[in-house]
Amino acid sequence: DGGITQSPKYLFRKEGQNVTLSCEQNLNHDAMYWYRQDPGQGLRLIYYSQIVNDFQKGDIAEGYSVSREKKESFPLTVTSAQKNPTAFYLCASSNAGSYNEQFFGPGTRLTVL
Amino acid sequence: QKEVEQNSGPLSVPEGAIASLNCTYSDRVSQSFFWYRQYSGKSPELIMSIYSNGDKEDGRFTAQLNKASQYVSLLIRDSQPSDSATYLCAVISLNPGAGSYQLTFGKGTKLSVIP
């Protein structure tokens, strides 16, 4: 059963804590992405990775970090430096290139208490 | 800054009518265009992709692209209450600084189909 999984579905964090969101895909896609969505807003790109062991900052990378040690996995860490982390986080994957469609996981809803 | 603009709505149509969703984009060299459907509290689901000028039909959905006018639209025929969702327009453009392609999303149009 091919797809993208994200965990956890809901996450609560105290201020000052780092948290890591998991994203795994078994679609054999080269590229993976992290987006953030705030209420009434479009998706904004945080980080993306075209190949293993390489990743680039998106439009709003400050306060976040990623790693890409395996093709299937692209975890996102929300650090304490992120000023307003409460949001819906979406992971996506695609084949590389300009014509390739991105497919999304179910998302993680992060709330800072 | 590459931009994708959509009317936020809400757009209300009666059941069985045609819903027309519009999107404009700022980057003239954009190459690929997508429509995603997002139900409340869920992740976006890809419903249409279009790469060349003209119309592309898939079931009740038709995507229309006009690169000269930098305009892409989505028509939903015989609208059903289950079509009620937010529709996101997304455009792929080259990021020359990074040497890679990025997807830029509009903020979405909320569609409500009234039974």
Coordinates of N, CA and C in Angstrom, one line a residue:
Chain A
D1 N 0.8 -1.2 0.0 CA 0.0 0.0 0.0 C 0.9 1.2 0.0
G2 N 1.0 1.9 -1.2 CA 1.9 3.0 -1.3 C 1.3 4.3 -0.7
G3 N 2.2 5.1 -0.1 CA 1.7 6.4 0.4 C 2.7 7.1 1.2
I4 N 2.2 8.1 1.9 CA 3.0 9.0 2.7 C 2.4 8.9 4.1
T5 N 3.2 8.7 5.1 CA 2.7 8.6 6.5 C 3.4 9.7 7.3
Q6 N 2.6 10.4 8.2 CA 3.1 11.4 9.1 C 2.7 11.0 10.5
S7 N 3.6 11.2 11.4 CA 3.2 11.0 12.8 C 4.0 12.0 13.7
P8 N 3.3 12.4 14.8 CA 2.0 11.9 15.2 C 0.9 12.8 14.5
K9 N -0.3 12.5 14.6 CA -1.4 13.2 14.0 C -1.6 14.6 14.7
Y10 N -1.5 14.5 16.1 CA -1.6 15.7 16.9 C -0.4 15.7 17.8
L11 N 0.1 16.9 18.1 CA 1.3 17.1 18.9 C 1.1 18.4 19.7
F12 N 1.4 18.2 21.0 CA 1.3 19.4 21.9 C 2.7 19.6 22.5
R13 N 3.1 20.9 22.5 CA 4.5 21.2 22.9 C 4.4 22.4 23.9
K14 N 5.3 22.3 24.8 CA 5.4 23.4 25.8 C 6.4 24.4 25.1
E15 N 6.3 25.6 25.5 CA 7.2 26.6 25.0 C 8.6 26.3 25.4
G16 N 9.6 26.4 24.5 CA 11.0 26.2 24.8 C 11.4 24.8 24.5
Q17 N 10.5 23.9 24.1 CA 10.8 22.5 23.7 C 11.1 22.4 22.2
N18 N 12.0 21.5 21.8 CA 12.1 21.1 20.4 C 11.2 19.9 20.2
V19 N 10.6 19.8 19.1 CA 9.8 18.6 18.7 C 10.2 18.1 17.3
T20 N 10.1 16.8 17.1 CA 10.4 16.3 15.7 C 9.1 15.6 15.2
L21 N 8.8 16.0 13.9 CA 7.7 15.4 13.2 C 8.2 14.4 12.2
S22 N 7.6 13.3 12.1 CA 8.0 12.2 11.2 C 7.3 12.3 9.9
C23 N 8.0 11.9 8.8 CA 7.4 11.8 7.5 C 8.2 10.6 6.8
E24 N 7.4 9.7 6.4 CA 7.9 8.5 5.7 C 7.1 8.3 4.4
Q25 N 7.8 7.9 3.3 CA 7.1 7.6 2.0 C 7.6 6.3 1.4
N26 N 6.8 5.5 0.8 CA 7.2 4.3 0.1 C 6.8 4.3 -1.3
L27 N 6.8 5.6 -1.9 CA 6.5 5.8 -3.3 C 7.7 5.8 -4.2
N28 N 8.9 5.6 -3.6 CA 10.2 5.7 -4.3 C 10.4 7.1 -4.9
H29 N 9.8 8.1 -4.3 CA 10.0 9.5 -4.8 C 11.4 10.0 -4.3
D30 N 12.0 10.8 -5.3 CA 13.3 11.3 -4.9 C 13.2 12.6 -4.0
A31 N 12.1 13.4 -4.3 CA 12.0 14.7 -3.6 C 11.0 14.6 -2.5
M32 N 11.3 15.3 -1.4 CA 10.4 15.4 -0.3 C 10.3 16.9 0.2
Y33 N 9.2 17.3 0.8 CA 8.9 18.7 1.1 C 8.2 18.8 2.5
W34 N 8.5 19.9 3.1 CA 7.7 20.2 4.3 C 7.0 21.6 4.1
Y35 N 5.7 21.6 4.4 CA 4.9 22.9 4.3 C 4.3 23.1 5.7
R36 N 4.0 24.4 5.8 CA 3.2 24.8 7.0 C 1.9 25.5 6.5
Q37 N 0.8 25.2 7.1 CA -0.5 25.9 6.8 C -1.1 26.5 8.0
D38 N -1.4 27.8 8.0 CA -2.1 28.5 9.0 C -3.5 28.7 8.6
P39 N -4.4 28.9 9.5 CA -5.8 29.0 9.2 C -6.1 30.1 8.2
G40 N -6.8 29.8 7.1 CA -7.1 30.7 6.0 C -6.0 31.1 5.2
Q41 N -4.9 30.4 5.3 CA -3.7 30.7 4.5 C -3.3 29.5 3.6
G42 N -2.6 29.9 2.6 CA -2.1 28.8 1.7 C -0.9 28.1 2.3
L43 N -0.3 27.2 1.6 CA 0.8 26.4 2.1 C 2.1 27.2 1.9
R44 N 2.9 27.2 2.9 CA 4.2 27.8 2.8 C 5.3 26.8 2.9
L45 N 6.3 26.9 2.1 CA 7.4 25.9 2.0 C 8.4 26.2 3.1
I46 N 8.7 25.1 3.9 CA 9.7 25.3 5.0 C 11.1 24.8 4.5
Y47 N 11.2 23.5 4.1 CA 12.4 22.9 3.6 C 12.0 21.9 2.5
Y48 N 13.0 21.6 1.6 CA 12.8 20.5 0.7 C 14.1 19.8 0.4
S49 N 13.9 18.6 -0.1 CA 15.1 17.8 -0.4 C 14.9 17.1 -1.8
Q50 N 15.9 17.3 -2.6 CA 15.8 16.6 -4.0 C 16.4 15.2 -4.0
I51 N 17.4 15.1 -3.1 CA 18.1 13.8 -3.0 C 18.6 13.5 -1.6
V52 N 19.0 12.3 -1.3 CA 19.5 12.0 0.0 C 20.7 12.8 0.4
N53 N 20.8 13.2 1.6 CA 21.9 13.9 2.2 C 22.0 15.3 1.6
D54 N 20.9 15.9 1.0 CA 20.9 17.2 0.5 C 19.5 17.8 0.8
F55 N 19.5 19.1 1.2 CA 18.2 19.8 1.4 C 18.4 21.3 1.2
Q56 N 17.4 22.0 0.9 CA 17.4 23.4 0.7 C 16.3 24.1 1.6
K57 N 16.6 25.3 2.0 CA 15.7 26.1 2.7 C 14.5 26.6 1.8
G58 N 13.3 26.6 2.3 CA 12.2 27.2 1.6 C 12.0 28.6 2.0
D59 N 10.8 29.1 1.9 CA 10.5 30.5 2.2 C 10.5 30.8 3.7
I60 N 10.3 29.8 4.6 CA 10.1 30.2 6.0 C 10.9 29.2 6.8
A61 N 12.2 29.0 6.6 CA 13.0 28.0 7.2 C 13.5 28.3 8.6
E62 N 13.4 29.6 9.0 CA 13.9 30.0 10.3 C 13.2 29.3 11.5
G63 N 14.0 28.7 12.4 CA 13.4 28.0 13.5 C 13.1 26.5 13.3
Y64 N 13.4 26.0 12.1 CA 13.2 24.6 11.7 C 14.5 24.0 11.3
S65 N 14.6 22.7 11.4 CA 15.7 21.9 10.8 C 15.2 20.6 10.3
V66 N 16.0 20.1 9.3 CA 15.6 18.8 8.7 C 16.8 17.9 8.5
S67 N 16.6 16.7 8.2 CA 17.7 15.8 7.7 C 17.1 14.9 6.7
R68 N 18.0 14.3 5.8 CA 17.5 13.4 4.8 C 18.6 12.3 4.7
E69 N 18.6 11.4 5.6 CA 19.6 10.3 5.7 C 19.2 9.1 4.9
K70 N 17.9 9.0 4.6 CA 17.3 7.9 3.8 C 16.3 8.5 2.8
K71 N 16.2 7.8 1.7 CA 15.3 8.3 0.7 C 13.9 8.3 1.2
E72 N 13.5 7.4 2.0 CA 12.1 7.3 2.5 C 11.7 8.2 3.6
S73 N 12.7 8.9 4.2 CA 12.4 9.6 5.4 C 12.9 11.0 5.4
F74 N 12.1 11.9 5.9 CA 12.4 13.4 5.9 C 11.8 14.0 7.2
P75 N 12.5 13.8 8.3 CA 11.9 14.4 9.6 C 12.1 15.9 9.7
L76 N 11.2 16.5 10.3 CA 11.3 18.0 10.6 C 11.3 18.2 12.1
T77 N 12.3 19.0 12.5 CA 12.4 19.4 13.9 C 12.0 20.9 14.0
V78 N 11.0 21.1 14.9 CA 10.6 22.5 15.2 C 11.3 22.9 16.4
T79 N 12.2 23.9 16.3 CA 13.0 24.2 17.5 C 12.4 25.3 18.3
S80 N 12.9 25.6 19.5 CA 12.4 26.6 20.4 C 12.6 28.0 19.8
A81 N 13.4 28.1 18.7 CA 13.6 29.4 18.1 C 12.5 29.8 17.2
Q82 N 11.6 28.9 16.9 CA 10.4 29.2 16.0 C 9.4 29.9 16.9
K83 N 9.1 31.2 16.5 CA 8.4 32.1 17.3 C 6.9 31.7 17.4
N84 N 6.3 31.2 16.4 CA 4.9 30.9 16.4 C 4.7 29.5 15.7
P85 N 5.0 28.4 16.4 CA 5.0 27.1 15.7 C 3.6 26.5 15.6
T86 N 2.6 27.0 16.3 CA 1.3 26.4 16.2 C 0.7 26.4 14.8
A87 N 0.5 25.3 14.1 CA 0.1 25.2 12.7 C -0.1 23.8 12.3
F88 N -0.6 23.6 11.1 CA -0.8 22.3 10.5 C 0.4 22.1 9.6
Y89 N 1.2 21.0 9.8 CA 2.4 20.7 9.1 C 2.1 19.6 8.1
L90 N 2.5 19.8 6.9 CA 2.2 18.9 5.8 C 3.5 18.4 5.1
C91 N 3.7 17.2 5.0 CA 4.8 16.6 4.2 C 4.3 16.1 2.9
A92 N 5.2 16.3 1.9 CA 4.8 15.9 0.5 C 6.0 15.2 -0.2
S93 N 5.7 14.5 -1.2 CA 6.8 13.9 -2.0 C 6.5 13.9 -3.5
S94 N 7.5 13.8 -4.3 CA 7.3 13.8 -5.8 C 8.5 13.2 -6.4
N95 N 8.4 12.9 -7.7 CA 9.6 12.6 -8.5 C 10.2 14.0 -8.8
A96 N 11.5 14.0 -9.0 CA 12.2 15.3 -9.3 C 11.8 15.8 -10.7
G97 N 11.9 17.1 -10.8 CA 11.6 17.7 -12.1 C 10.4 18.7 -12.1
S98 N 10.2 19.4 -13.2 CA 9.3 20.5 -13.2 C 7.8 20.0 -13.5
Y99 N 7.7 18.8 -13.9 CA 6.3 18.3 -14.3 C 5.7 17.4 -13.3
N100 N 6.5 17.1 -12.2 CA 6.0 16.1 -11.3 C 5.1 16.6 -10.2
E101 N 4.0 15.8 -10.0 CA 3.0 16.2 -9.1 C 3.5 15.8 -7.7
Q102 N 3.1 16.7 -6.7 CA 3.4 16.4 -5.3 C 2.2 15.8 -4.7
F103 N 2.5 14.8 -3.8 CA 1.4 14.1 -3.1 C 1.7 14.3 -1.6
F104 N 0.6 14.5 -0.9 CA 0.7 14.9 0.5 C 0.4 13.8 1.5
G105 N 1.0 13.8 2.6 CA 0.7 13.0 3.8 C -0.5 13.6 4.5
P106 N -1.0 12.9 5.5 CA -2.2 13.3 6.2 C -2.0 14.6 7.2
G107 N -0.8 14.9 7.5 CA -0.5 16.1 8.2 C -0.3 15.8 9.7
T108 N 0.4 16.8 10.4 CA 0.5 16.8 11.9 C 0.1 18.2 12.3
R109 N -0.9 18.2 13.3 CA -1.3 19.4 13.9 C -0.6 19.7 15.2
L110 N 0.3 20.7 15.2 CA 1.1 21.1 16.3 C 0.5 22.2 17.1
T111 N 0.4 22.1 18.4 CA -0.1 23.2 19.2 C 0.9 23.4 20.3
V112 N 1.2 24.7 20.5 CA 2.1 25.1 21.6 C 1.3 25.6 22.8
L113 N 1.5 25.0 23.9 CA 0.7 25.3 25.1 C 1.3 26.4 25.9
Chain B
Q1 N 9.1 38.0 -5.9 CA 8.3 37.0 -5.1 C 7.2 36.5 -6.1
K2 N 7.3 35.2 -6.3 CA 6.3 34.6 -7.2 C 5.0 34.5 -6.4
E3 N 3.8 34.9 -7.1 CA 2.5 34.9 -6.4 C 1.5 34.1 -7.2
V4 N 0.6 33.6 -6.5 CA -0.5 32.9 -7.0 C -1.8 33.4 -6.3
E5 N -2.7 34.0 -7.1 CA -3.8 34.7 -6.5 C -5.1 33.9 -6.8
Q6 N -5.9 33.8 -5.8 CA -7.3 33.2 -5.9 C -8.3 34.0 -5.1
N7 N -9.5 34.0 -5.6 CA -10.6 34.6 -4.8 C -10.9 33.7 -3.7
S8 N -10.9 34.3 -2.4 CA -11.0 33.4 -1.3 C -12.4 32.8 -1.1
G9 N -13.4 33.5 -1.7 CA -14.8 33.0 -1.6 C -15.4 33.5 -0.3
P10 N -16.4 32.8 0.2 CA -16.9 31.5 -0.3 C -17.7 31.7 -1.6
L11 N -17.5 30.7 -2.4 CA -18.3 30.6 -3.6 C -19.4 29.6 -3.4
S12 N -20.7 30.0 -3.5 CA -21.8 29.1 -3.3 C -22.5 28.9 -4.6
V13 N -22.7 27.6 -4.9 CA -23.5 27.2 -6.1 C -24.5 26.1 -5.7
P14 N -25.6 26.1 -6.4 CA -26.6 25.1 -6.1 C -26.2 23.7 -6.7
E15 N -26.7 22.7 -6.0 CA -26.4 21.3 -6.5 C -26.8 21.2 -8.0
G16 N -25.9 20.6 -8.7 CA -26.1 20.3 -10.2 C -25.6 21.4 -11.1
A17 N -25.2 22.6 -10.5 CA -24.7 23.7 -11.3 C -23.2 23.5 -11.6
I18 N -22.7 24.4 -12.4 CA -21.2 24.4 -12.7 C -20.6 25.4 -11.8
A19 N -19.5 24.9 -11.1 CA -18.7 25.8 -10.2 C -17.5 26.2 -11.0
S20 N -17.1 27.5 -11.0 CA -16.0 28.0 -11.7 C -15.0 28.6 -10.8
L21 N -13.8 28.1 -10.7 CA -12.8 28.6 -9.8 C -11.6 29.1 -10.6
N22 N -11.1 30.3 -10.2 CA -10.1 31.0 -11.0 C -8.8 31.2 -10.3
C23 N -7.7 31.4 -11.0 CA -6.4 31.5 -10.4 C -5.5 32.3 -11.4
T24 N -4.8 33.3 -10.9 CA -3.8 34.0 -11.7 C -2.4 33.8 -11.1
Y25 N -1.4 33.9 -11.9 CA 0.0 33.7 -11.3 C 0.9 34.7 -11.9
S26 N 2.0 35.0 -11.2 CA 2.8 36.2 -11.6 C 4.0 35.8 -12.5
D27 N 4.5 34.5 -12.3 CA 5.7 34.1 -13.0 C 5.4 33.7 -14.4
R28 N 5.9 34.4 -15.4 CA 5.6 34.1 -16.8 C 6.1 32.8 -17.3
V29 N 7.2 32.3 -16.7 CA 7.8 31.1 -17.2 C 7.4 29.9 -16.4
S30 N 6.3 30.0 -15.6 CA 5.8 28.8 -14.9 C 5.4 27.7 -15.9
Q31 N 5.7 26.5 -15.4 CA 5.6 25.4 -16.4 C 4.5 24.4 -16.1
S32 N 4.1 24.3 -14.8 CA 3.2 23.2 -14.4 C 2.2 23.8 -13.5
F33 N 0.9 23.3 -13.6 CA -0.2 23.9 -12.9 C -1.1 22.8 -12.3
F34 N -1.5 23.0 -11.0 CA -2.2 21.9 -10.3 C -3.4 22.5 -9.6
W35 N -4.4 21.7 -9.4 CA -5.5 22.0 -8.5 C -5.6 20.9 -7.5
Y36 N -5.6 21.3 -6.2 CA -5.8 20.5 -5.1 C -7.1 20.8 -4.4
R37 N -7.7 19.7 -3.9 CA -9.0 19.9 -3.1 C -8.6 19.6 -1.6
Q38 N -9.0 20.4 -0.7 CA -8.7 20.2 0.7 C -10.0 20.3 1.5
Y39 N -10.4 19.2 2.1 CA -11.5 19.2 3.0 C -11.1 19.7 4.4
S40 N -12.0 20.3 5.1 CA -11.7 20.9 6.4 C -11.0 19.9 7.3
G41 N -9.8 20.3 7.8 CA -9.0 19.5 8.7 C -8.2 18.4 8.1
K42 N -8.3 18.3 6.8 CA -7.5 17.2 6.0 C -6.4 17.8 5.2
S43 N -5.6 17.0 4.6 CA -4.5 17.4 3.8 C -5.0 17.6 2.3
P44 N -4.2 18.3 1.5 CA -4.7 18.6 0.1 C -4.6 17.3 -0.7
E45 N -5.5 17.1 -1.6 CA -5.6 16.0 -2.5 C -5.5 16.5 -3.9
L46 N -4.5 16.0 -4.7 CA -4.4 16.4 -6.1 C -5.6 15.9 -6.9
I47 N -6.2 16.9 -7.6 CA -7.3 16.5 -8.5 C -7.1 16.7 -10.0
M48 N -6.3 17.7 -10.3 CA -6.0 18.0 -11.7 C -4.6 18.5 -11.9
S49 N -4.0 18.2 -13.0 CA -2.7 18.8 -13.4 C -2.8 19.2 -14.8
I50 N -2.2 20.3 -15.2 CA -2.3 20.8 -16.6 C -1.0 21.5 -16.9
Y51 N -0.4 21.2 -18.2 CA 0.9 21.7 -18.5 C 0.9 22.5 -19.8
S52 N -0.1 22.4 -20.6 CA -0.1 23.1 -21.9 C -1.4 23.9 -22.0
N53 N -1.4 24.9 -22.8 CA -2.6 25.8 -23.1 C -3.8 24.9 -23.6
G54 N -4.9 25.3 -23.1 CA -6.2 24.7 -23.5 C -6.9 24.1 -22.4
D55 N -7.7 23.1 -22.7 CA -8.6 22.4 -21.7 C -8.1 21.0 -21.5
K56 N -8.3 20.6 -20.2 CA -8.0 19.1 -19.9 C -9.2 18.7 -19.0
E57 N -9.9 17.6 -19.5 CA -11.1 17.1 -18.8 C -10.8 15.8 -18.1
D58 N -11.3 15.6 -16.9 CA -11.2 14.4 -16.2 C -12.5 14.2 -15.4
G59 N -13.5 13.4 -15.9 CA -14.7 13.2 -15.3 C -15.5 14.5 -15.2
R60 N -15.9 15.0 -14.1 CA -16.7 16.2 -13.9 C -15.8 17.4 -13.9
F61 N -14.5 17.3 -13.9 CA -13.6 18.4 -13.7 C -12.9 18.7 -15.1
T62 N -12.8 20.0 -15.3 CA -12.1 20.5 -16.5 C -11.1 21.6 -16.0
A63 N -9.9 21.5 -16.3 CA -8.9 22.5 -16.0 C -8.6 23.3 -17.3
Q64 N -8.5 24.6 -17.2 CA -8.2 25.4 -18.4 C -7.0 26.3 -18.1
L65 N -6.1 26.3 -19.1 CA -4.8 27.1 -18.9 C -4.7 28.1 -20.1
N66 N -4.3 29.3 -19.7 CA -4.0 30.3 -20.7 C -2.7 31.0 -20.3
K67 N -1.6 30.6 -20.8 CA -0.3 31.1 -20.4 C -0.1 32.5 -20.7
A68 N -0.7 33.0 -21.9 CA -0.5 34.4 -22.3 C -1.2 35.3 -21.3
S69 N -2.3 34.9 -20.7 CA -3.0 35.7 -19.7 C -2.6 35.3 -18.3
Q70 N -1.7 34.3 -18.1 CA -1.3 33.8 -16.8 C -2.5 33.5 -16.0
Y71 N -3.3 32.6 -16.5 CA -4.6 32.3 -15.9 C -4.9 30.9 -16.0
V72 N -5.3 30.3 -14.9 CA -5.7 28.9 -14.9 C -7.0 28.8 -14.1
S73 N -7.9 27.9 -14.6 CA -9.2 27.8 -14.0 C -9.6 26.3 -13.8
L74 N -10.6 26.1 -13.0 CA -11.1 24.7 -12.7 C -12.6 24.8 -12.8
L75 N -13.2 24.0 -13.7 CA -14.7 24.0 -13.7 C -15.1 22.6 -13.2
I76 N -16.1 22.7 -12.3 CA -16.7 21.4 -11.8 C -18.2 21.4 -12.3
R77 N -18.4 20.4 -13.1 CA -19.8 20.2 -13.6 C -20.6 19.4 -12.7
D78 N -22.0 19.6 -12.7 CA -22.9 18.8 -11.9 C -22.4 18.8 -10.5
S79 N -22.2 20.0 -9.9 CA -21.6 20.1 -8.6 C -22.5 19.3 -7.5
Q80 N -21.8 18.6 -6.6 CA -22.4 17.8 -5.6 C -22.0 18.4 -4.2
P81 N -22.9 18.2 -3.2 CA -22.5 18.6 -1.8 C -21.1 18.1 -1.4
S82 N -20.8 16.9 -1.9 CA -19.5 16.4 -1.5 C -18.3 17.1 -2.1
D83 N -18.6 18.0 -3.1 CA -17.5 18.9 -3.7 C -17.2 20.1 -2.8
S84 N -18.0 20.3 -1.7 CA -17.8 21.4 -0.8 C -16.4 21.2 -0.1
A85 N -15.5 22.2 -0.4 CA -14.2 22.1 0.1 C -13.4 23.3 -0.3
T86 N -12.2 23.5 0.1 CA -11.3 24.5 -0.3 C -10.5 24.0 -1.5
Y87 N -10.4 24.8 -2.6 CA -9.7 24.4 -3.7 C -8.4 25.3 -3.9
L88 N -7.3 24.6 -3.9 CA -6.0 25.3 -3.9 C -5.4 25.2 -5.3
C89 N -5.0 26.3 -5.8 CA -4.3 26.4 -7.1 C -2.8 26.4 -6.8
A90 N -2.0 25.7 -7.5 CA -0.5 25.6 -7.3 C 0.2 25.6 -8.6
V91 N 1.3 26.3 -8.6 CA 2.1 26.6 -9.8 C 3.6 26.2 -9.5
I92 N 4.2 25.5 -10.5 CA 5.6 25.2 -10.3 C 6.4 26.2 -11.1
S93 N 7.4 26.8 -10.5 CA 8.3 27.7 -11.1 C 9.8 27.3 -10.8
L94 N 10.7 27.7 -11.6 CA 12.1 27.5 -11.3 C 12.6 28.5 -10.3
N95 N 13.3 28.0 -9.3 CA 14.0 28.9 -8.3 C 15.4 28.9 -8.8
P96 N 15.9 30.0 -9.5 CA 17.2 30.0 -10.1 C 18.3 30.0 -9.1
G97 N 18.1 30.6 -7.9 CA 19.1 30.6 -6.9 C 19.4 29.2 -6.4
A98 N 18.4 28.4 -6.3 CA 18.6 27.0 -5.8 C 18.8 26.0 -6.9
G99 N 18.4 26.4 -8.1 CA 18.5 25.5 -9.2 C 17.5 24.4 -9.2
S100 N 16.4 24.6 -8.6 CA 15.4 23.6 -8.4 C 14.0 24.2 -8.6
Y101 N 13.0 23.3 -8.8 CA 11.6 23.8 -9.0 C 10.9 23.8 -7.7
Q102 N 10.1 24.8 -7.5 CA 9.3 25.0 -6.3 C 7.8 25.1 -6.7
L103 N 7.0 24.6 -5.8 CA 5.5 24.7 -5.9 C 5.0 25.9 -5.1
T104 N 4.3 26.8 -5.7 CA 3.8 28.0 -4.9 C 2.2 27.8 -4.9
F105 N 1.6 28.0 -3.8 CA 0.2 27.8 -3.6 C -0.5 29.1 -3.5
G106 N -1.7 29.2 -4.0 CA -2.6 30.2 -3.6 C -3.3 29.9 -2.3
K107 N -4.0 30.9 -1.8 CA -4.6 30.7 -0.4 C -5.9 29.9 -0.5
G108 N -6.4 29.6 -1.7 CA -7.5 28.7 -1.8 C -8.9 29.5 -1.9
T109 N -9.8 28.8 -2.6 CA -11.2 29.3 -2.7 C -12.1 28.3 -2.1
K110 N -12.9 28.7 -1.1 CA -13.8 27.8 -0.4 C -15.1 27.7 -1.2
L111 N -15.4 26.5 -1.6 CA -16.6 26.2 -2.4 C -17.7 25.6 -1.5
S112 N -18.9 26.1 -1.6 CA -20.0 25.5 -0.9 C -21.1 25.1 -1.9
V113 N -21.5 23.8 -2.0 CA -22.5 23.4 -2.9 C -23.8 23.2 -2.1
I114 N -24.8 23.9 -2.4 CA -26.0 23.9 -1.6 C -27.0 22.9 -2.2
P115 N -27.5 21.9 -1.3 CA -28.4 20.9 -1.8 C -29.7 21.5 -2.2

